[in-house]
PDB file of C-alpha atoms and ligand atoms in Angstrom:
ATOM      1  CA  MET B   1     134.607 110.356  64.838  1.00 98.00           C
ATOM      2  CA  LYS B   2     137.781 109.807  67.274  1.00 98.00           C
ATOM      3  CA  VAL B   3     137.063 108.563  70.627  1.00 98.00           C
ATOM      4  CA  VAL B   4     139.459 109.576  73.488  1.00 98.00           C
ATOM      5  CA  SER B   5     139.717 108.992  76.992  1.00 97.00           C
ATOM      6  CA  THR B   6     142.278 111.189  78.766  1.00 97.00           C
ATOM      7  CA  ALA B   7     142.540 114.921  79.471  1.00 96.00           C
ATOM      8  CA  VAL B   8     145.994 115.052  77.749  1.00 96.00           C
ATOM      9  CA  GLU B   9     144.755 113.375  74.670  1.00 98.00           C
ATOM     10  CA  ILE B  10     141.464 115.885  74.419  1.00 98.00           C
ATOM     11  CA  GLN B  11     143.467 118.898  75.351  1.00 98.00           C
ATOM     12  CA  ALA B  12     146.067 118.284  72.599  1.00 98.00           C
ATOM     13  CA  LEU B  13     143.311 117.772  70.045  1.00 98.00           C
ATOM     14  CA  ALA B  14     141.439 120.906  71.127  1.00 98.00           C
ATOM     15  CA  ARG B  15     144.660 122.906  70.978  1.00 98.00           C
ATOM     16  CA  GLY B  16     145.486 121.489  67.407  1.00 98.00           C
ATOM     17  CA  TYR B  17     141.974 122.860  66.357  1.00 98.00           C
ATOM     18  CA  ARG B  18     142.488 126.165  67.978  1.00 98.00           C
ATOM     19  CA  ASP B  19     146.000 126.479  66.344  1.00 98.00           C
ATOM     20  CA  THR B  20     144.612 126.152  63.003  1.00 98.00           C
ATOM     21  CA  GLY B  21     141.840 128.819  63.607  1.00 98.00           C
ATOM     22  CA  LEU B  22     139.018 126.192  64.060  1.00 98.00           C
ATOM     23  CA  THR B  23     136.192 126.878  66.765  1.00 99.00           C
ATOM     24  CA  ILE B  24     135.034 124.288  69.174  1.00 99.00           C
ATOM     25  CA  GLY B  25     131.486 123.476  70.279  1.00 99.00           C
ATOM     26  CA  LEU B  26     131.428 121.284  73.379  1.00 99.00           C
ATOM     27  CA  VAL B  27     128.163 119.264  74.298  1.00 99.00           C
ATOM     28  CA  PRO B  28     128.807 118.000  77.795  1.00 98.00           C
ATOM     29  CA  THR B  29     126.685 114.627  78.421  1.00 98.00           C
ATOM     30  CA  MET B  30     126.313 111.742  80.712  1.00 98.00           C
ATOM     31  CA  GLY B  31     125.507 109.503  77.575  1.00 98.00           C
ATOM     32  CA  TRP B  32     122.636 107.087  76.695  1.00 97.00           C
ATOM     33  CA  PHE B  33     121.877 109.682  73.984  1.00 98.00           C
ATOM     34  CA  HIS B  34     118.395 110.595  72.848  1.00 98.00           C
ATOM     35  CA  GLN B  35     116.941 112.811  70.178  1.00 98.00           C
ATOM     36  CA  GLY B  36     117.437 115.692  72.757  1.00 98.00           C
ATOM     37  CA  HIS B  37     121.197 115.294  72.880  1.00 98.00           C
ATOM     38  CA  LEU B  38     121.507 114.827  69.261  1.00 98.00           C
ATOM     39  CA  ALA B  39     119.802 118.251  69.031  1.00 98.00           C
ATOM     40  CA  LEU B  40     122.418 119.826  71.342  1.00 98.00           C
ATOM     41  CA  MET B  41     124.992 118.059  69.125  1.00 98.00           C
ATOM     42  CA  LYS B  42     123.596 119.418  65.918  1.00 98.00           C
ATOM     43  CA  GLU B  43     123.429 122.971  67.433  1.00 98.00           C
ATOM     44  CA  ALA B  44     127.006 122.766  68.394  1.00 98.00           C
ATOM     45  CA  GLY B  45     127.843 121.934  64.704  1.00 98.00           C
ATOM     46  CA  ASN B  46     125.787 124.741  63.565  1.00 98.00           C
ATOM     47  CA  ARG B  47     127.898 127.102  65.766  1.00 98.00           C
ATOM     48  CA  ALA B  48     131.439 125.705  65.771  1.00 98.00           C
ATOM     49  CA  ASP B  49     133.674 124.186  63.235  1.00 98.00           C
ATOM     50  CA  LYS B  50     134.515 121.202  65.457  1.00 98.00           C
ATOM     51  CA  VAL B  51     132.153 119.154  67.685  1.00 99.00           C
ATOM     52  CA  ILE B  52     133.178 117.684  71.031  1.00 99.00           C
ATOM     53  CA  VAL B  53     130.894 115.749  72.997  1.00 99.00           C
ATOM     54  CA  SER B  54     131.940 114.716  76.671  1.00 98.00           C
ATOM     55  CA  LEU B  55     130.305 111.466  77.993  1.00 98.00           C
ATOM     56  CA  PHE B  56     131.059 111.170  81.789  1.00 98.00           C
ATOM     57  CA  VAL B  57     128.832 109.899  84.303  1.00 98.00           C
ATOM     58  CA  ASN B  58     129.786 112.383  87.056  1.00 98.00           C
ATOM     59  CA  PRO B  59     129.695 110.418  90.269  1.00 98.00           C
ATOM     60  CA  ILE B  60     130.170 113.679  92.507  1.00 98.00           C
ATOM     61  CA  GLN B  61     126.775 115.056  91.349  1.00 98.00           C
ATOM     62  CA  PHE B  62     124.690 112.144  92.633  1.00 97.00           C
ATOM     63  CA  GLY B  63     123.521 111.615  96.147  1.00 95.00           C
ATOM     64  CA  PRO B  64     124.040 108.484  98.042  1.00 94.00           C
ATOM     65  CA  ASP B  65     120.374 107.164  97.251  1.00 90.00           C
ATOM     66  CA  GLU B  66     120.512 108.212  93.852  1.00 95.00           C
ATOM     67  CA  ASP B  67     120.710 106.308  90.510  1.00 94.00           C
ATOM     68  CA  LEU B  68     124.419 106.542  89.660  1.00 96.00           C
ATOM     69  CA  ASP B  69     124.881 102.648  89.913  1.00 95.00           C
ATOM     70  CA  ASN B  70     122.129 102.083  87.411  1.00 93.00           C
ATOM     71  CA  TYR B  71     122.540 105.078  85.281  1.00 96.00           C
ATOM     72  CA  PRO B  72     121.952 103.841  81.493  1.00 95.00           C
ATOM     73  CA  HIS B  73     125.224 103.267  79.763  1.00 95.00           C
ATOM     74  CA  ASP B  74     126.279 102.008  76.294  1.00 97.00           C
ATOM     75  CA  LEU B  75     129.311 103.483  74.805  1.00 97.00           C
ATOM     76  CA  GLU B  76     129.230 101.596  71.712  1.00 98.00           C
ATOM     77  CA  ARG B  77     125.428 102.570  70.837  1.00 98.00           C
ATOM     78  CA  ASP B  78     126.423 106.463  71.996  1.00 98.00           C
ATOM     79  CA  CYS B  79     129.461 106.286  69.553  1.00 98.00           C
ATOM     80  CA  LYS B  80     127.290 105.323  66.763  1.00 98.00           C
ATOM     81  CA  LEU B  81     124.564 108.006  67.400  1.00 98.00           C
ATOM     82  CA  ALA B  82     127.133 110.790  67.778  1.00 98.00           C
ATOM     83  CA  GLU B  83     128.848 109.797  64.566  1.00 98.00           C
ATOM     84  CA  GLU B  84     125.759 109.923  62.873  1.00 98.00           C
ATOM     85  CA  VAL B  85     125.265 113.561  63.633  1.00 98.00           C
ATOM     86  CA  GLY B  86     128.896 114.697  62.679  1.00 98.00           C
ATOM     87  CA  VAL B  87     130.491 114.687  66.118  1.00 98.00           C
ATOM     88  CA  ASP B  88     134.359 114.944  65.622  1.00 98.00           C
ATOM     89  CA  LEU B  89     135.579 113.901  68.984  1.00 98.00           C
ATOM     90  CA  LEU B  90     133.870 112.029  71.588  1.00 98.00           C
ATOM     91  CA  TYR B  91     135.646 112.528  75.120  1.00 98.00           C
ATOM     92  CA  ALA B  92     134.798 109.557  77.627  1.00 98.00           C
ATOM     93  CA  PRO B  93     137.125 109.841  80.554  1.00 98.00           C
ATOM     94  CA  ASN B  94     137.139 107.505  83.329  1.00 94.00           C
ATOM     95  CA  LYS B  95     136.412 108.254  86.986  1.00 95.00           C
ATOM     96  CA  GLU B  96     140.041 107.824  87.926  1.00 95.00           C
ATOM     97  CA  PHE B  97     141.262 110.365  85.528  1.00 93.00           C
ATOM     98  CA  MET B  98     138.765 112.818  86.405  1.00 97.00           C
ATOM     99  CA  TYR B  99     139.113 112.590  90.101  1.00 98.00           C
ATOM    100  CA  PRO B 100     142.437 110.875  90.897  1.00 97.00           C
ATOM    101  CA  ASP B 101     143.399 110.309  94.405  1.00 97.00           C
ATOM    102  CA  GLY B 102     143.977 113.492  96.262  1.00 98.00           C
ATOM    103  CA  PHE B 103     141.658 115.619  94.131  1.00 98.00           C
ATOM    104  CA  SER B 104     140.166 118.284  96.558  1.00 98.00           C
ATOM    105  CA  THR B 105     138.564 121.153  94.677  1.00 98.00           C
ATOM    106  CA  THR B 106     134.872 121.929  94.513  1.00 98.00           C
ATOM    107  CA  VAL B 107     133.502 124.630  92.555  1.00 98.00           C
ATOM    108  CA  HIS B 108     130.417 126.177  94.450  1.00 98.00           C
ATOM    109  CA  ILE B 109     127.999 128.863  93.138  1.00 97.00           C
ATOM    110  CA  ALA B 110     126.074 130.347  95.949  1.00 96.00           C
ATOM    111  CA  GLY B 111     122.411 131.550  95.886  1.00 94.00           C
ATOM    112  CA  LEU B 112     121.182 130.303  92.506  1.00 96.00           C
ATOM    113  CA  THR B 113     122.048 126.627  93.720  1.00 97.00           C
ATOM    114  CA  SER B 114     120.177 126.656  96.961  1.00 94.00           C
ATOM    115  CA  GLY B 115     116.546 126.286  95.827  1.00 95.00           C
ATOM    116  CA  LEU B 116     114.535 123.869  93.471  1.00 97.00           C
ATOM    117  CA  CYS B 117     116.906 120.994  92.547  1.00 96.00           C
ATOM    118  CA  GLY B 118     119.417 122.313  94.853  1.00 95.00           C
ATOM    119  CA  GLY B 119     117.063 122.219  97.725  1.00 92.00           C
ATOM    120  CA  ASP B 120     116.059 118.468  96.727  1.00 90.00           C
ATOM    121  CA  ARG B 121     119.726 117.113  95.972  1.00 94.00           C
ATOM    122  CA  PRO B 122     122.221 118.780  98.199  1.00 94.00           C
ATOM    123  CA  GLY B 123     125.658 119.195  96.556  1.00 96.00           C
ATOM    124  CA  HIS B 124     124.447 118.176  93.219  1.00 98.00           C
ATOM    125  CA  PHE B 125     125.044 121.508  91.833  1.00 98.00           C
ATOM    126  CA  ASP B 126     128.628 121.692  93.395  1.00 98.00           C
ATOM    127  CA  GLY B 127     129.283 118.170  91.508  1.00 98.00           C
ATOM    128  CA  VAL B 128     127.899 119.720  88.247  1.00 98.00           C
ATOM    129  CA  THR B 129     129.957 122.942  88.236  1.00 98.00           C
ATOM    130  CA  THR B 130     133.110 121.183  89.328  1.00 98.00           C
ATOM    131  CA  VAL B 131     132.924 118.805  86.387  1.00 98.00           C
ATOM    132  CA  VAL B 132     131.801 121.391  83.932  1.00 99.00           C
ATOM    133  CA  SER B 133     134.750 123.523  84.967  1.00 98.00           C
ATOM    134  CA  LYS B 134     137.048 120.710  84.417  1.00 98.00           C
ATOM    135  CA  LEU B 135     135.412 119.906  81.096  1.00 98.00           C
ATOM    136  CA  PHE B 136     135.800 123.371  80.106  1.00 98.00           C
ATOM    137  CA  ASN B 137     139.624 123.558  80.689  1.00 98.00           C
ATOM    138  CA  GLN B 138     140.100 120.236  79.129  1.00 98.00           C
ATOM    139  CA  THR B 139     138.072 120.571  75.803  1.00 98.00           C
ATOM    140  CA  LEU B 140     138.829 124.390  75.439  1.00 98.00           C
ATOM    141  CA  PRO B 141     135.377 125.218  73.633  1.00 99.00           C
ATOM    142  CA  HIS B 142     134.563 128.652  72.196  1.00 98.00           C
ATOM    143  CA  VAL B 143     130.679 127.430  72.589  1.00 98.00           C
ATOM    144  CA  ALA B 144     129.097 125.062  74.831  1.00 99.00           C
ATOM    145  CA  VAL B 145     125.479 123.896  74.460  1.00 99.00           C
ATOM    146  CA  PHE B 146     123.404 122.921  77.358  1.00 98.00           C
ATOM    147  CA  GLY B 147     119.428 121.578  77.385  1.00 98.00           C
ATOM    148  CA  GLU B 148     116.773 123.997  78.901  1.00 98.00           C
ATOM    149  CA  LYS B 149     115.170 120.809  80.492  1.00 97.00           C
ATOM    150  CA  ASP B 150     117.750 121.350  83.120  1.00 97.00           C
ATOM    151  CA  PHE B 151     116.815 124.960  83.497  1.00 97.00           C
ATOM    152  CA  GLN B 152     118.280 125.563  86.896  1.00 98.00           C
ATOM    153  CA  GLN B 153     121.543 124.041  85.718  1.00 98.00           C
ATOM    154  CA  LEU B 154     121.710 126.242  82.630  1.00 98.00           C
ATOM    155  CA  ALA B 155     121.294 129.404  84.809  1.00 97.00           C
ATOM    156  CA  VAL B 156     124.032 128.049  87.345  1.00 98.00           C
ATOM    157  CA  ILE B 157     126.599 127.489  84.230  1.00 98.00           C
ATOM    158  CA  ARG B 158     125.772 130.798  83.086  1.00 98.00           C
ATOM    159  CA  GLN B 159     126.811 132.224  86.374  1.00 98.00           C
ATOM    160  CA  LEU B 160     129.951 129.889  86.592  1.00 98.00           C
ATOM    161  CA  VAL B 161     131.108 131.273  82.952  1.00 98.00           C
ATOM    162  CA  ARG B 162     130.437 135.008  84.282  1.00 98.00           C
ATOM    163  CA  ASP B 163     132.041 134.635  87.593  1.00 98.00           C
ATOM    164  CA  LEU B 164     135.168 132.622  86.589  1.00 98.00           C
ATOM    165  CA  ASP B 165     135.714 134.399  83.323  1.00 98.00           C
ATOM    166  CA  PHE B 166     135.565 131.474  81.091  1.00 98.00           C
ATOM    167  CA  PRO B 167     135.629 132.569  77.460  1.00 98.00           C
ATOM    168  CA  ILE B 168     132.972 130.675  76.388  1.00 99.00           C
ATOM    169  CA  GLU B 169     129.422 131.308  75.047  1.00 98.00           C
ATOM    170  CA  ILE B 170     126.719 129.236  76.731  1.00 98.00           C
ATOM    171  CA  ILE B 171     123.819 128.350  74.383  1.00 98.00           C
ATOM    172  CA  GLY B 172     120.600 126.965  75.755  1.00 98.00           C
ATOM    173  CA  HIS B 173     118.735 124.693  73.580  1.00 98.00           C
ATOM    174  CA  PRO B 174     115.075 124.273  73.827  1.00 98.00           C
ATOM    175  CA  ILE B 175     113.608 121.048  75.378  1.00 98.00           C
ATOM    176  CA  VAL B 176     113.093 118.485  72.988  1.00 98.00           C
ATOM    177  CA  ARG B 177     109.907 116.251  73.511  1.00 98.00           C
ATOM    178  CA  GLU B 178     108.430 113.001  72.509  1.00 98.00           C
ATOM    179  CA  LYS B 179     105.342 113.189  70.401  1.00 98.00           C
ATOM    180  CA  SER B 180     103.358 112.467  73.590  1.00 98.00           C
ATOM    181  CA  GLY B 181     104.725 115.716  75.036  1.00 98.00           C
ATOM    182  CA  LEU B 182     107.135 114.090  77.357  1.00 98.00           C
ATOM    183  CA  ALA B 183     110.415 115.941  77.662  1.00 98.00           C
ATOM    184  CA  MET B 184     113.423 113.653  76.543  1.00 98.00           C
ATOM    185  CA  SER B 185     115.583 112.551  79.304  1.00 97.00           C
ATOM    186  CA  SER B 186     117.924 109.586  79.669  1.00 95.00           C
ATOM    187  CA  ARG B 187     115.840 108.721  82.859  1.00 95.00           C
ATOM    188  CA  ASN B 188     112.864 108.212  80.952  1.00 97.00           C
ATOM    189  CA  SER B 189     114.383 104.580  79.947  1.00 96.00           C
ATOM    190  CA  TYR B 190     113.392 103.642  83.577  1.00 97.00           C
ATOM    191  CA  LEU B 191     109.956 104.215  83.010  1.00 98.00           C
ATOM    192  CA  LYS B 192     107.576 101.020  82.847  1.00 98.00           C
ATOM    193  CA  LYS B 193     104.559 100.933  80.441  1.00 97.00           C
ATOM    194  CA  ASP B 194     102.177 101.603  83.226  1.00 98.00           C
ATOM    195  CA  GLU B 195     104.120 104.686  84.627  1.00 98.00           C
ATOM    196  CA  MET B 196     103.985 106.363  81.241  1.00 98.00           C
ATOM    197  CA  ASN B 197     100.437 108.308  82.125  1.00 98.00           C
ATOM    198  CA  ALA B 198     101.753 109.494  85.336  1.00 98.00           C
ATOM    199  CA  ALA B 199     105.004 110.629  83.486  1.00 98.00           C
ATOM    200  CA  LEU B 200     102.916 112.482  80.883  1.00 98.00           C
ATOM    201  CA  SER B 201     101.092 114.455  83.787  1.00 98.00           C
ATOM    202  CA  LEU B 202     104.112 116.954  83.834  1.00 98.00           C
ATOM    203  CA  SER B 203     103.641 118.156  80.107  1.00 98.00           C
ATOM    204  CA  LYS B 204      99.755 118.181  80.522  1.00 98.00           C
ATOM    205  CA  ALA B 205      99.892 119.934  83.469  1.00 98.00           C
ATOM    206  CA  ILE B 206     102.024 122.673  81.824  1.00 98.00           C
ATOM    207  CA  ALA B 207      99.804 122.657  78.842  1.00 98.00           C
ATOM    208  CA  CYS B 208      96.631 123.319  81.461  1.00 98.00           C
ATOM    209  CA  ALA B 209      98.717 126.086  83.095  1.00 98.00           C
ATOM    210  CA  LYS B 210      99.560 127.819  79.768  1.00 98.00           C
ATOM    211  CA  ARG B 211      95.875 127.558  78.644  1.00 97.00           C
ATOM    212  CA  ALA B 212      94.525 128.930  81.922  1.00 98.00           C
ATOM    213  CA  ALA B 213      96.935 131.834  81.785  1.00 97.00           C
ATOM    214  CA  GLY B 214      96.057 132.498  78.163  1.00 96.00           C
ATOM    215  CA  GLU B 215      92.243 132.647  79.229  1.00 96.00           C
ATOM    216  CA  LYS B 216      93.141 134.738  82.459  1.00 95.00           C
ATOM    217  CA  GLN B 217      95.653 137.480  81.844  1.00 91.00           C
ATOM    218  CA  ASP B 218      95.714 138.175  85.671  1.00 95.00           C
ATOM    219  CA  ILE B 219      95.999 134.695  86.834  1.00 97.00           C
ATOM    220  CA  SER B 220      97.915 134.403  89.999  1.00 98.00           C
ATOM    221  CA  VAL B 221     100.981 132.133  91.003  1.00 98.00           C
ATOM    222  CA  GLN B 222      98.695 130.112  93.383  1.00 98.00           C
ATOM    223  CA  GLU B 223      96.034 129.395  90.706  1.00 98.00           C
ATOM    224  CA  ILE B 224      98.924 128.273  88.399  1.00 98.00           C
ATOM    225  CA  ARG B 225     100.269 125.979  91.163  1.00 98.00           C
ATOM    226  CA  LYS B 226      96.743 124.633  91.955  1.00 98.00           C
ATOM    227  CA  ILE B 227      96.229 123.731  88.486  1.00 98.00           C
ATOM    228  CA  VAL B 228      99.425 121.864  87.964  1.00 98.00           C
ATOM    229  CA  THR B 229      99.234 120.308  91.275  1.00 98.00           C
ATOM    230  CA  ASP B 230      95.685 118.954  90.507  1.00 98.00           C
ATOM    231  CA  VAL B 231      96.904 117.530  87.117  1.00 98.00           C
ATOM    232  CA  ILE B 232      99.770 115.716  88.655  1.00 98.00           C
ATOM    233  CA  LEU B 233      98.423 114.386  92.017  1.00 98.00           C
ATOM    234  CA  ALA B 234      95.433 112.673  89.589  1.00 98.00           C
ATOM    235  CA  HIS B 235      98.170 110.125  89.249  1.00 98.00           C
ATOM    236  CA  PRO B 236      98.870 108.270  92.668  1.00 98.00           C
ATOM    237  CA  GLU B 237     102.283 107.158  91.274  1.00 98.00           C
ATOM    238  CA  CYS B 238     103.145 110.863  91.284  1.00 98.00           C
ATOM    239  CA  GLY B 239     105.070 112.519  94.190  1.00 98.00           C
ATOM    240  CA  ILE B 240     105.881 116.388  93.747  1.00 98.00           C
ATOM    241  CA  ASP B 241     109.512 117.650  94.686  1.00 97.00           C
ATOM    242  CA  TYR B 242     108.554 121.076  93.556  1.00 98.00           C
ATOM    243  CA  ILE B 243     106.271 122.993  91.690  1.00 98.00           C
ATOM    244  CA  GLU B 244     107.277 126.550  91.345  1.00 98.00           C
ATOM    245  CA  VAL B 245     106.799 129.802  89.412  1.00 98.00           C
ATOM    246  CA  VAL B 246     110.070 131.742  89.110  1.00 98.00           C
ATOM    247  CA  ASP B 247     111.812 134.291  87.373  1.00 97.00           C
ATOM    248  CA  LYS B 248     113.489 132.934  84.486  1.00 95.00           C
ATOM    249  CA  THR B 249     116.751 134.698  85.137  1.00 93.00           C
ATOM    250  CA  THR B 250     117.309 134.982  88.933  1.00 94.00           C
ATOM    251  CA  LEU B 251     114.999 131.824  89.829  1.00 96.00           C
ATOM    252  CA  GLN B 252     113.507 133.775  92.591  1.00 96.00           C
ATOM    253  CA  ASN B 253     109.843 133.090  93.372  1.00 97.00           C
ATOM    254  CA  CYS B 254     107.422 135.261  91.307  1.00 97.00           C
ATOM    255  CA  GLU B 255     104.758 137.211  93.182  1.00 97.00           C
ATOM    256  CA  VAL B 256     102.819 137.806  90.124  1.00 97.00           C
ATOM    257  CA  VAL B 257     102.754 135.923  86.755  1.00 97.00           C
ATOM    258  CA  ASN B 258     104.479 137.878  83.922  1.00 96.00           C
ATOM    259  CA  SER B 259     106.212 137.335  80.728  1.00 95.00           C
ATOM    260  CA  ASP B 260     109.503 136.484  82.618  1.00 96.00           C
ATOM    261  CA  SER B 261     107.671 133.720  84.868  1.00 97.00           C
ATOM    262  CA  MET B 262     108.755 130.119  84.279  1.00 98.00           C
ATOM    263  CA  LEU B 263     106.716 127.260  85.653  1.00 98.00           C
ATOM    264  CA  VAL B 264     109.430 124.685  86.886  1.00 98.00           C
ATOM    265  CA  LEU B 265     108.571 121.182  87.920  1.00 98.00           C
ATOM    266  CA  ALA B 266     110.159 118.138  89.559  1.00 98.00           C
ATOM    267  CA  VAL B 267     107.996 115.050  90.127  1.00 98.00           C
ATOM    268  CA  LYS B 268     109.012 111.555  91.305  1.00 98.00           C
ATOM    269  CA  ILE B 269     107.325 108.580  89.586  1.00 98.00           C
ATOM    270  CA  ASN B 270     106.659 105.821  92.007  1.00 98.00           C
ATOM    271  CA  LYS B 271     109.651 107.232  94.073  1.00 96.00           C
ATOM    272  CA  ARG B 272     112.157 106.117  91.675  1.00 95.00           C
ATOM    273  CA  ILE B 273     112.385 108.345  88.702  1.00 96.00           C
ATOM    274  CA  ARG B 274     112.728 111.934  89.019  1.00 97.00           C
ATOM    275  CA  LEU B 275     111.321 113.819  86.167  1.00 98.00           C
ATOM    276  CA  LEU B 276     111.769 117.537  85.315  1.00 98.00           C
ATOM    277  CA  ASP B 277     110.074 119.679  83.041  1.00 98.00           C
ATOM    278  CA  ASN B 278     109.499 123.660  82.540  1.00 98.00           C
ATOM    279  CA  SER B 279     108.062 126.238  80.298  1.00 98.00           C
ATOM    280  CA  ILE B 280     107.441 130.028  80.118  1.00 97.00           C
ATOM    281  CA  ILE B 281     103.808 130.404  81.187  1.00 97.00           C
ATOM    282  CA  GLN B 282     102.849 133.241  78.844  1.00 92.00           C
ATOM    283  CA  GLY B 283     103.777 132.800  75.382  1.00 77.00           C
ATOM    284  CA  ASN B 284     105.679 130.021  73.998  1.00 71.00           C
TER     285      ASN B 284
HETATM  286  O1  PAF L   1     123.024 117.742  82.313  1.00 56.13           O
HETATM  287  C1  PAF L   1     124.036 116.706  82.304  1.00 56.13           C
HETATM  288  O2  PAF L   1     124.075 115.772  81.587  1.00 56.13           O
HETATM  289  C2  PAF L   1     125.120 116.702  83.360  1.00 56.13           C
HETATM  290  O3  PAF L   1     124.740 117.396  84.626  1.00 56.13           O
HETATM  291  C3  PAF L   1     126.233 117.707  82.817  1.00 56.13           C
HETATM  292  C4  PAF L   1     126.042 118.847  82.454  1.00 56.13           C
HETATM  293  C5  PAF L   1     126.964 116.698  81.585  1.00 56.13           C
HETATM  294  C6  PAF L   1     127.596 117.447  83.929  1.00 56.13           C
HETATM  295  O4  PAF L   1     127.537 116.085  84.329  1.00 56.13           O
END
């Protein structure tokens, strides 16, 4: 596996692949790889001849009071893990290369970004769509794979690709979970032992809501939200950012629960660790 750090190098290598008829799968990441990232890399490998993984902790998608400075980081460890799953190129640019003095472009998607995580983290999705647009132009992928844990991010990226005519197929990969049910996330590494039960309340709450929806076909949105809220707030460490039932494509709040309804949650553990989880309510 080759590790490169500049746009010029990665673009030249990507062009070289394309010129010889090889397809490219991109997995954009912020590093500190876990099994969820590795599953995205394997998926990219199933769908393209060459896999490029970008590793960049993107400062412009973090708010002033967020965890940019503490975001876990170990390039050597990540290189080893990526190499083991057959990644061809790891692209780890530095901040000065991505955002040189004078950088002044923002890619903004209206509508889809206003609620949920966009409501709690103003400017977050502008940072995501700006960096992902740059990564697409730098790595020239045919396919890009994103995790469904960041469900709103995935919807926003699909909109970005449609609106700006990026000739890239976007693949969503199902959430990868620990045996305990906890959705894998780099931020899980912040959890202390005594915070684990609180963290597990997200997947437990989803399981309770799904069970209730299975038992009562005409369950209401309010009933689902109450079930989930009760399970989560049983843990004093938990603070709810949002618990919503939304349409899986438009992300608009659902009036009734149907086969397109997604339960989406963002919960802060001890005001420090923001965890996301989601699931379709009816079905798997
Ligand atoms: O999901 C992430 O890790 C980041 O938001 C992404 C897509 C790599 C952009 O920085």
